[in-house]
Rosetta silent file (secondary structure, phi, psi, omega in degrees, C-alpha in Angstrom):
SEQUENCE: MRDRMVKFYAKDDNTITLNATPGHFATSSSHINFYIDVTRLKVRANEAREAARSIKNKMLHHVTTVDTIVCMDGTEVLGAYLAEELEKGHFANNNKHETVYIVSPEVNSINQLLFRENVRPAIEGKNVLLLLATMTTGETVRRSLECIEYYGGNIVGVSSIFGTMTKVGNTEVFPLFTTDDLPGYQTYAPHECPYCKKGIPIEAMVNGFGYSKL
SCORE:     score description
SCORE:     0.000 S_00000001
   1 L     0.000   -1.381 -175.472  -25.788  -17.047   11.005 S_00000001
   2 L   -91.887  -11.587 -172.495  -28.658  -15.056    8.975 S_00000001
   3 L   -87.532   -4.854 -174.823  -31.195  -17.517   10.323 S_00000001
   4 L  -106.974    1.595 -171.458  -30.091  -16.591   14.060 S_00000001
   5 L   -76.736  145.212 -156.065  -30.446  -13.048   13.396 S_00000001
   6 E  -132.208  140.483  167.894  -32.642  -11.184   16.146 S_00000001
   7 E   -85.529   92.213 -175.513  -34.114   -7.547   15.335 S_00000001
   8 E   -80.256  141.601  147.935  -33.391   -4.644   17.663 S_00000001
   9 E   -98.478  136.951  176.424  -35.144   -1.341   17.698 S_00000001
  10 E   -63.848  122.468  168.026  -33.513    1.927   18.520 S_00000001
  11 L   -31.365  -58.480 -166.896  -35.040    3.755   21.861 S_00000001
  12 L   -95.914   12.607  178.129  -35.318    6.769   20.677 S_00000001
  13 E   172.164   98.330  173.538  -36.986    6.087   17.341 S_00000001
  14 E   -76.262   13.842  168.946  -38.489    2.433   16.581 S_00000001
  15 E   -78.816  -42.536 -174.123  -38.623    3.015   12.966 S_00000001
  16 E   -95.745  128.036 -177.976  -34.918    2.541   12.910 S_00000001
  17 E  -129.868  155.944  161.952  -33.595   -1.259   13.385 S_00000001
  18 E  -134.864  156.162 -172.214  -30.650   -3.324   13.173 S_00000001
  19 E   -99.656  146.550  170.437  -30.006   -7.109   13.207 S_00000001
  20 E  -139.702  137.340  164.651  -27.478   -9.002   15.640 S_00000001
  21 E   -99.597  139.503  178.722  -26.720  -12.731   15.848 S_00000001
  22 E   -82.884  145.368  172.177  -26.044  -14.152   18.995 S_00000001
  23 E  -179.030 -148.402 -177.273  -22.501  -16.336   19.424 S_00000001
  24 E  -127.318  132.994  163.834  -19.225  -16.253   20.300 S_00000001
  25 E  -145.829  168.134  175.971  -17.182  -13.952   17.720 S_00000001
  26 E  -112.000  149.962 -174.902  -13.978  -11.822   17.820 S_00000001
  27 L  -106.695 -176.456  162.723  -13.324   -8.335   17.019 S_00000001
  28 L   -52.438  -20.086 -169.060   -8.984   -6.874   16.806 S_00000001
  29 L  -147.306    9.327 -169.730   -9.229   -6.484   20.495 S_00000001
  30 L  -167.384  157.505  165.985  -12.205   -8.163   22.109 S_00000001
  31 E   -78.879  145.506  158.749  -14.562  -10.906   22.274 S_00000001
  32 E  -143.623  178.251 -174.349  -18.172  -10.295   22.005 S_00000001
  33 E  -101.129   -5.017 -162.108  -21.330  -12.035   22.219 S_00000001
  34 E  -140.349  116.391  167.980  -23.664  -10.509   19.670 S_00000001
  35 E   -69.246  131.096  148.128  -22.273   -9.833   15.627 S_00000001
  36 E   -87.987  106.400  173.688  -23.918   -6.466   14.920 S_00000001
  37 E   -85.110  127.083 -164.208  -25.040   -6.061   11.346 S_00000001
  38 L  -129.119   15.455  179.292  -25.270   -2.581   10.428 S_00000001
  39 L   -41.318  -66.724 -172.227  -25.068   -3.388    6.492 S_00000001
  40 H   -46.977  -38.954  178.620  -28.473   -1.896    6.175 S_00000001
  41 H   -87.040   -4.852 -179.152  -28.031    0.955    7.689 S_00000001
  42 H  -107.383  -53.244 -161.114  -24.710    1.830    5.567 S_00000001
  43 H   -82.065  -45.793 -176.122  -25.842    0.472    2.204 S_00000001
  44 L   -76.987  132.789 -168.393  -29.852    1.171    1.793 S_00000001
  45 H   -87.399  -37.246 -173.883  -30.572    4.993    1.124 S_00000001
  46 H   -54.027  -72.285 -162.107  -34.183    5.048    2.721 S_00000001
  47 H   -61.197  -44.511  158.788  -32.472    3.438    6.122 S_00000001
  48 H   -57.486  -36.831 -179.203  -29.418    5.718    5.884 S_00000001
  49 H   -65.786  -44.857 -169.850  -31.235    8.925    5.572 S_00000001
  50 H   -60.417  -58.962 -168.823  -33.395    8.098    8.691 S_00000001
  51 H   -44.599  -41.122 -164.514  -30.318    6.723   10.585 S_00000001
  52 H   -90.178   -2.290 -172.749  -28.402   10.349    9.866 S_00000001
  53 H   -87.831  -74.152 -169.297  -31.865   12.131   10.946 S_00000001
  54 H   -67.868  -21.239  157.475  -31.894   10.625   14.192 S_00000001
  55 H   -57.201  -58.591 -170.251  -27.667   11.139   14.699 S_00000001
  56 H   -49.575  -51.359 -174.041  -28.231   14.545   14.113 S_00000001
  57 H   -54.779  -27.836 -179.184  -31.092   14.836   16.592 S_00000001
  58 H   -84.945  -37.530  166.568  -28.815   13.480   19.528 S_00000001
  59 H   -54.089  -24.782 -175.441  -26.043   15.955   18.292 S_00000001
  60 L   -69.391  145.693  175.928  -28.169   18.950   18.688 S_00000001
  61 L    69.892   21.485  149.719  -27.059   21.363   22.084 S_00000001
  62 L  -118.274  -27.209  169.628  -23.854   19.339   22.123 S_00000001
  63 L  -110.017  110.967 -150.631  -22.163   19.982   18.972 S_00000001
  64 L  -100.039  -48.154  164.916  -22.210   23.484   17.490 S_00000001
  65 E  -121.867  141.836  176.261  -20.125   23.345   13.999 S_00000001
  66 L  -128.823  134.848  178.776  -19.241   20.742   11.794 S_00000001
  67 L   -99.826  -60.344  177.182  -17.079   21.112    8.897 S_00000001
  68 E  -135.732  143.250  175.405  -16.004   17.640    7.946 S_00000001
  69 E  -121.726  134.856 -174.894  -17.187   14.214    8.815 S_00000001
  70 E  -112.115  140.791 -145.758  -14.391   11.756    8.265 S_00000001
  71 E  -119.230  102.031  162.762  -16.146    8.450    7.533 S_00000001
  72 L  -116.285  160.399 -169.745  -14.881    5.058    8.739 S_00000001
  73 L    74.435   24.697  165.693  -16.101    1.275    7.971 S_00000001
  74 L   102.677    4.329 -137.084  -17.468    1.797    4.975 S_00000001
  75 L  -118.551   29.721  173.273  -19.874    4.379    6.437 S_00000001
  76 H   -52.917  -42.138  174.209  -19.560    7.147    3.243 S_00000001
  77 H   -54.554  -57.009  167.040  -23.459    6.499    2.520 S_00000001
  78 H   -46.377  -77.326  164.178  -24.404    7.466    5.955 S_00000001
  79 H   -30.293  -49.270  176.966  -22.114   10.591    6.026 S_00000001
  80 H   -77.376  -16.263  168.042  -23.470   12.091    3.171 S_00000001
  81 H   -64.972  -56.899 -167.838  -27.091   11.736    4.395 S_00000001
  82 H   -56.410  -34.248 -168.935  -25.629   13.246    7.896 S_00000001
  83 H   -73.649  -39.286  173.382  -24.094   16.096    6.137 S_00000001
  84 H   -43.398  -66.465 -179.167  -27.288   16.782    4.473 S_00000001
  85 H   -39.266  -62.840 -172.576  -29.037   17.233    7.870 S_00000001
  86 H   -57.902  -25.253  171.354  -26.622   19.149    9.373 S_00000001
  87 H   -46.401  -71.958 -146.780  -26.656   21.599    6.335 S_00000001
  88 H   -47.302  -22.860  175.970  -30.396   22.202    6.857 S_00000001
  89 L   141.374  165.264 -173.619  -29.658   24.307   10.297 S_00000001
  90 L    76.110   -0.749  175.918  -28.854   24.463   13.895 S_00000001
  91 L  -124.588  124.297 -174.003  -25.070   23.690   12.693 S_00000001
  92 E   -92.772  163.120 -176.428  -22.996   26.273   11.495 S_00000001
  93 L  -112.721  132.138  166.186  -20.202   25.497    8.750 S_00000001
  94 L  -124.210   26.124  155.553  -17.184   27.464    8.359 S_00000001
  95 L   -61.644  135.390 -163.930  -16.321   26.302    5.040 S_00000001
  96 L   -47.997  -45.232 -165.281  -15.827   28.297    2.127 S_00000001
  97 L   -91.622   -3.209 -169.910  -18.337   26.761   -0.042 S_00000001
  98 L    52.994   79.103 -172.871  -20.793   26.548    2.985 S_00000001
  99 L  -179.528  148.401 -162.267  -21.163   22.891    2.569 S_00000001
 100 L  -102.787  147.617 -179.205  -19.945   20.073    4.751 S_00000001
 101 E  -100.296  137.149 -179.542  -16.833   17.607    3.557 S_00000001
 102 E  -118.495  121.483 -173.784  -16.949   14.046    3.656 S_00000001
 103 E  -128.703 -177.160  174.807  -13.704   12.195    3.653 S_00000001
 104 L  -168.006  140.073  178.819  -12.006    8.556    4.805 S_00000001
 105 L   -78.264  174.334  172.849   -8.167    8.178    5.560 S_00000001
 106 L  -107.690  124.297  168.124   -6.411    5.731    3.595 S_00000001
 107 L   -73.823  125.293  153.367   -4.683    2.570    5.524 S_00000001
 108 L   -80.872  178.495 -171.034   -1.216    2.004    4.260 S_00000001
 109 L   -45.286  -26.797 -166.057    0.880   -1.247    4.142 S_00000001
 110 L  -126.199   61.059 -176.205    1.597   -1.235    7.998 S_00000001
 111 L    13.554   52.193  147.339   -2.116   -0.416    8.980 S_00000001
 112 L   -96.676  128.863 -168.217   -1.330    3.451    9.507 S_00000001
 113 L   -72.967  155.163 -179.597   -4.461    5.836    8.915 S_00000001
 114 L  -156.447  159.038  174.833   -3.261    8.491    6.480 S_00000001
 115 L  -127.988  133.558  166.451   -4.802   11.615    4.473 S_00000001
 116 L   -80.032  147.000 -170.873   -3.200   12.268    0.921 S_00000001
 117 L   -58.737  -24.862 -178.997   -2.290   15.926    0.486 S_00000001
 118 L   -70.855  -37.813  169.190   -5.286   16.647   -1.965 S_00000001
 119 L  -102.740    9.105  174.168   -7.563   15.699    1.107 S_00000001
 120 H   -71.799  -40.074  179.862   -5.591   17.108    3.923 S_00000001
 121 H   -50.597  -11.181 -171.885   -7.293   20.714    3.552 S_00000001
 122 H   -84.965  -26.460  177.493  -10.657   19.136    4.333 S_00000001
 123 H   -81.549  -68.110 -168.149   -8.884   17.997    7.734 S_00000001
 124 L   -57.596  108.714  165.103   -6.320   20.967    9.035 S_00000001
 125 L   101.549   -6.008 -169.374   -8.136   23.613   10.791 S_00000001
 126 E  -117.955  159.802  177.994  -11.635   22.129   10.405 S_00000001
 127 L   -88.023  110.730 -172.330  -14.163   20.873   13.022 S_00000001
 128 E   -80.368  101.008  159.660  -14.129   17.265   12.608 S_00000001
 129 E   -99.904  149.743  179.384  -16.876   14.481   13.418 S_00000001
 130 E   -99.058  130.874  153.807  -15.830   11.037   13.356 S_00000001
 131 E   -96.271  127.698  170.919  -18.152    8.335   11.917 S_00000001
 132 E  -133.996  154.324 -178.368  -18.114    4.648   12.634 S_00000001
 133 E   -83.612  -35.692  172.195  -20.152    1.970   11.923 S_00000001
 134 E  -143.466  147.761 -169.335  -19.383    0.032   15.414 S_00000001
 135 L  -136.546  112.687  157.824  -17.544    0.969   18.546 S_00000001
 136 L  -101.475  -67.834  169.182  -16.531   -1.761   21.170 S_00000001
 137 L   -75.508  -47.353  172.850  -13.560   -1.065   22.951 S_00000001
 138 L   130.250   -5.688 -163.477  -12.794    2.357   21.551 S_00000001
 139 H   -69.418  -63.373 -169.248   -9.059    1.227   20.132 S_00000001
 140 H   -59.238  -10.805  173.487  -10.079    2.150   16.397 S_00000001
 141 H   -89.624  -34.451  167.264  -11.659    5.100   17.561 S_00000001
 142 H   -55.368  -57.339 -176.753   -8.631    6.209   19.511 S_00000001
 143 H   -54.804  -30.292 -169.582   -6.368    5.267   16.640 S_00000001
 144 H   -78.437  -42.508 -173.045   -8.687    7.365   14.108 S_00000001
 145 H   -62.817  -50.457  171.188   -8.758   10.630   16.501 S_00000001
 146 H   -55.308  -27.240  163.113   -5.012   10.555   16.565 S_00000001
 147 H   -61.404  -29.348 -163.096   -4.887   10.665   12.840 S_00000001
 148 H   -88.231  -43.721  175.615   -7.387   13.438   12.565 S_00000001
 149 H   -61.731  -38.385 -173.893   -5.217   15.347   15.325 S_00000001
 150 H   -95.733   -2.917  163.169   -2.152   15.158   13.878 S_00000001
 151 L   -87.514   28.408 -151.251   -3.411   15.989   10.723 S_00000001
 152 L    66.303   36.478  170.812   -4.741   19.327   12.488 S_00000001
 153 E  -108.309  151.125  178.044   -8.025   18.754   12.860 S_00000001
 154 L   -88.729   85.345 -150.594  -10.236   19.793   15.395 S_00000001
 155 L   -67.792  128.699 -152.280  -12.325   16.925   16.698 S_00000001
 156 L  -125.957  -11.328 -174.245  -16.092   18.303   17.719 S_00000001
 157 E   147.534  167.586 -177.580  -17.469   14.601   18.428 S_00000001
 158 E  -108.658  137.175 -179.685  -17.806   10.701   17.559 S_00000001
 159 E  -137.877  151.056  165.196  -21.060    9.232   15.995 S_00000001
 160 E  -150.724 -170.367  174.049  -21.525    5.640   15.322 S_00000001
 161 E   -88.503  -60.125 -170.004  -24.365    3.123   14.393 S_00000001
 162 E  -133.967  139.609  174.627  -23.983    1.117   17.272 S_00000001
 163 L  -127.814  174.060 -178.227  -21.604    1.777   20.594 S_00000001
 164 L  -127.677   -5.405  161.415  -20.600    0.566   23.505 S_00000001
 165 L  -147.007  172.330  175.783  -19.708    4.304   25.385 S_00000001
 166 L  -113.657   33.654  163.072  -20.583    8.048   25.235 S_00000001
 167 E  -173.306  144.592  163.413  -17.199    9.479   25.558 S_00000001
 168 E  -111.803  108.473 -172.271  -13.783    8.795   24.567 S_00000001
 169 L    51.737 -153.952 -175.547  -11.010   10.760   26.697 S_00000001
 170 L   -63.340  -24.233 -165.468  -12.712   13.973   26.524 S_00000001
 171 E   -80.366  116.521 -178.054  -14.797   13.487   23.084 S_00000001
 172 E   -69.573  136.997  161.411  -18.474   13.128   23.394 S_00000001
 173 E  -126.024  130.895 -177.687  -19.914   10.170   21.462 S_00000001
 174 E  -119.510  118.871 -168.524  -23.183    9.805   19.994 S_00000001
 175 E  -104.824  125.176  165.363  -24.274    6.194   19.084 S_00000001
 176 E   -67.496  -12.295 -174.731  -27.351    5.461   17.200 S_00000001
 177 E  -133.469  130.254  156.161  -27.683    2.171   18.959 S_00000001
 178 L  -133.633 -178.343 -171.839  -26.071    1.250   22.665 S_00000001
 179 L   -68.774   20.207 -173.525  -25.747   -1.413   24.612 S_00000001
 180 L  -102.155  -44.341 -176.946  -29.079   -0.328   26.071 S_00000001
 181 L   -92.998    2.081  158.963  -31.294   -1.194   22.820 S_00000001
 182 L  -110.987   77.415  155.294  -29.247   -4.914   22.865 S_00000001
 183 L   -27.348  138.219  171.678  -30.445   -6.776   26.311 S_00000001
 184 L    72.244    0.257 -172.565  -27.521   -8.988   26.822 S_00000001
 185 L   -75.395  137.907  179.840  -24.700   -7.607   24.491 S_00000001
 186 L  -129.984  143.932  158.874  -21.201   -8.356   26.498 S_00000001
 187 E  -142.849  141.317  179.503  -17.655   -7.897   25.254 S_00000001
 188 E  -127.980  178.661  173.233  -14.590   -9.257   27.115 S_00000001
 189 L   -80.371  137.268  175.249  -11.171   -9.289   26.936 S_00000001
 190 H   -29.327  -53.016 -166.878   -9.673  -12.255   25.097 S_00000001
 191 H   -80.836   -6.117  174.743   -8.069  -13.757   28.116 S_00000001
 192 H  -103.235   23.844 -158.058  -11.375  -13.355   30.145 S_00000001
 193 L   -79.803  112.542 -175.783  -13.768  -14.460   27.469 S_00000001
 194 H   -63.602  -37.300  161.582  -16.152  -16.989   29.186 S_00000001
 195 H   -68.191   -4.766  178.687  -16.702  -18.825   25.904 S_00000001
 196 H  -100.946  -34.754  167.860  -12.904  -19.692   25.161 S_00000001
 197 H   -53.498  -31.882 -168.718  -13.077  -21.088   28.955 S_00000001
 198 L  -108.091    7.045  151.581  -15.756  -23.359   28.099 S_00000001
 199 L    76.001   29.727  152.805  -13.552  -24.391   25.095 S_00000001
 200 L   -79.937  118.285 -171.201  -16.147  -22.640   22.432 S_00000001
 201 L   -66.836  137.679 -159.059  -15.021  -22.065   19.367 S_00000001
 202 L   -81.827  147.408 -158.069  -15.284  -18.497   18.334 S_00000001
 203 L   -95.443  -46.252  173.646  -17.691  -18.440   15.004 S_00000001
 204 E  -175.608  153.342  167.005  -16.136  -15.462   12.884 S_00000001
 205 E  -100.012  134.919 -171.661  -14.014  -12.447   13.188 S_00000001
 206 E  -135.966  144.286  171.052  -15.887   -9.488   12.744 S_00000001
 207 E  -137.493 -146.874 -165.762  -15.839   -5.672   12.370 S_00000001
 208 L   -62.736  -47.642 -164.952  -17.253   -2.433   11.110 S_00000001
 209 L   -72.644  -26.828 -175.522  -17.157   -3.699    7.300 S_00000001
 210 E   145.759 -151.866 -159.667  -18.878   -7.275    8.240 S_00000001
 211 E  -151.544  133.525  172.572  -17.869  -10.936    9.319 S_00000001
 212 E  -111.910  126.085  144.762  -15.329  -13.723    8.174 S_00000001
 213 E   -44.439  134.713  173.870  -15.962  -17.257    9.079 S_00000001
 214 L   -98.932    0.000    0.000  -13.509  -19.194   10.781 S_00000001
C-alpha cells in the first residue's frame, strides 16, 4: 500500500500534509475509497506541533474555554501540543493549576468506554474538547461524546486530523483536513458500496490507529 500513497496538503496551511492510499477499505461502519494515514501527525513531534497550531487557529472565536482534552485513536502526542497552544492565550482555563488536562478513556471487555475513578475529576464539570485521528460516519464520535456526557463533562467541541463533517448534532467539529483537501474521497454504507457491487474485495480494515490487511 505504501507505494500507492499520495500526499495531500491542508488548504489552510500547505506546510501540513498527510498521506492517503486509494483503494477499497472498510471501517467499523462504512466502506471508503481512501485509507487516510495520519501516523506522522500523531508520532512525529515537529509535525504534531504544527498540526496542533493549525487546529488551535481553527478553534479561535468558536471555543472560549478548554479544561480537558480527551484523546482517542492514539492522539495523545498531538493532544499535548494542542494543550500547549491553548495555554498560550486566547482560551480560558478553569483548572486549579491553570493547565489543560489530557486524558484517554479505557475500553472494557465489551467495547464500552469508561474513565476510572482517578481520571474522573478531569472530566466531571470540565469543559472538554474531544480529539480524534479520523472521522468518517461519526459513530465513534457520538459514542465518545455520550461517554464524556455520562461522566459529567461539558463538551465544547470536537477536533480531528481528518474529518468528513463540521458538526455532530449541535457540537462543532474542527478537522485539520476535510474532504475538500482530498479530492475524490468517498464513504459508503456497506450495502451501497460500488466496489462490493463490482466484486472488488476489501483490501484492509482501517481505523484511527492504522490498517490490517485482509
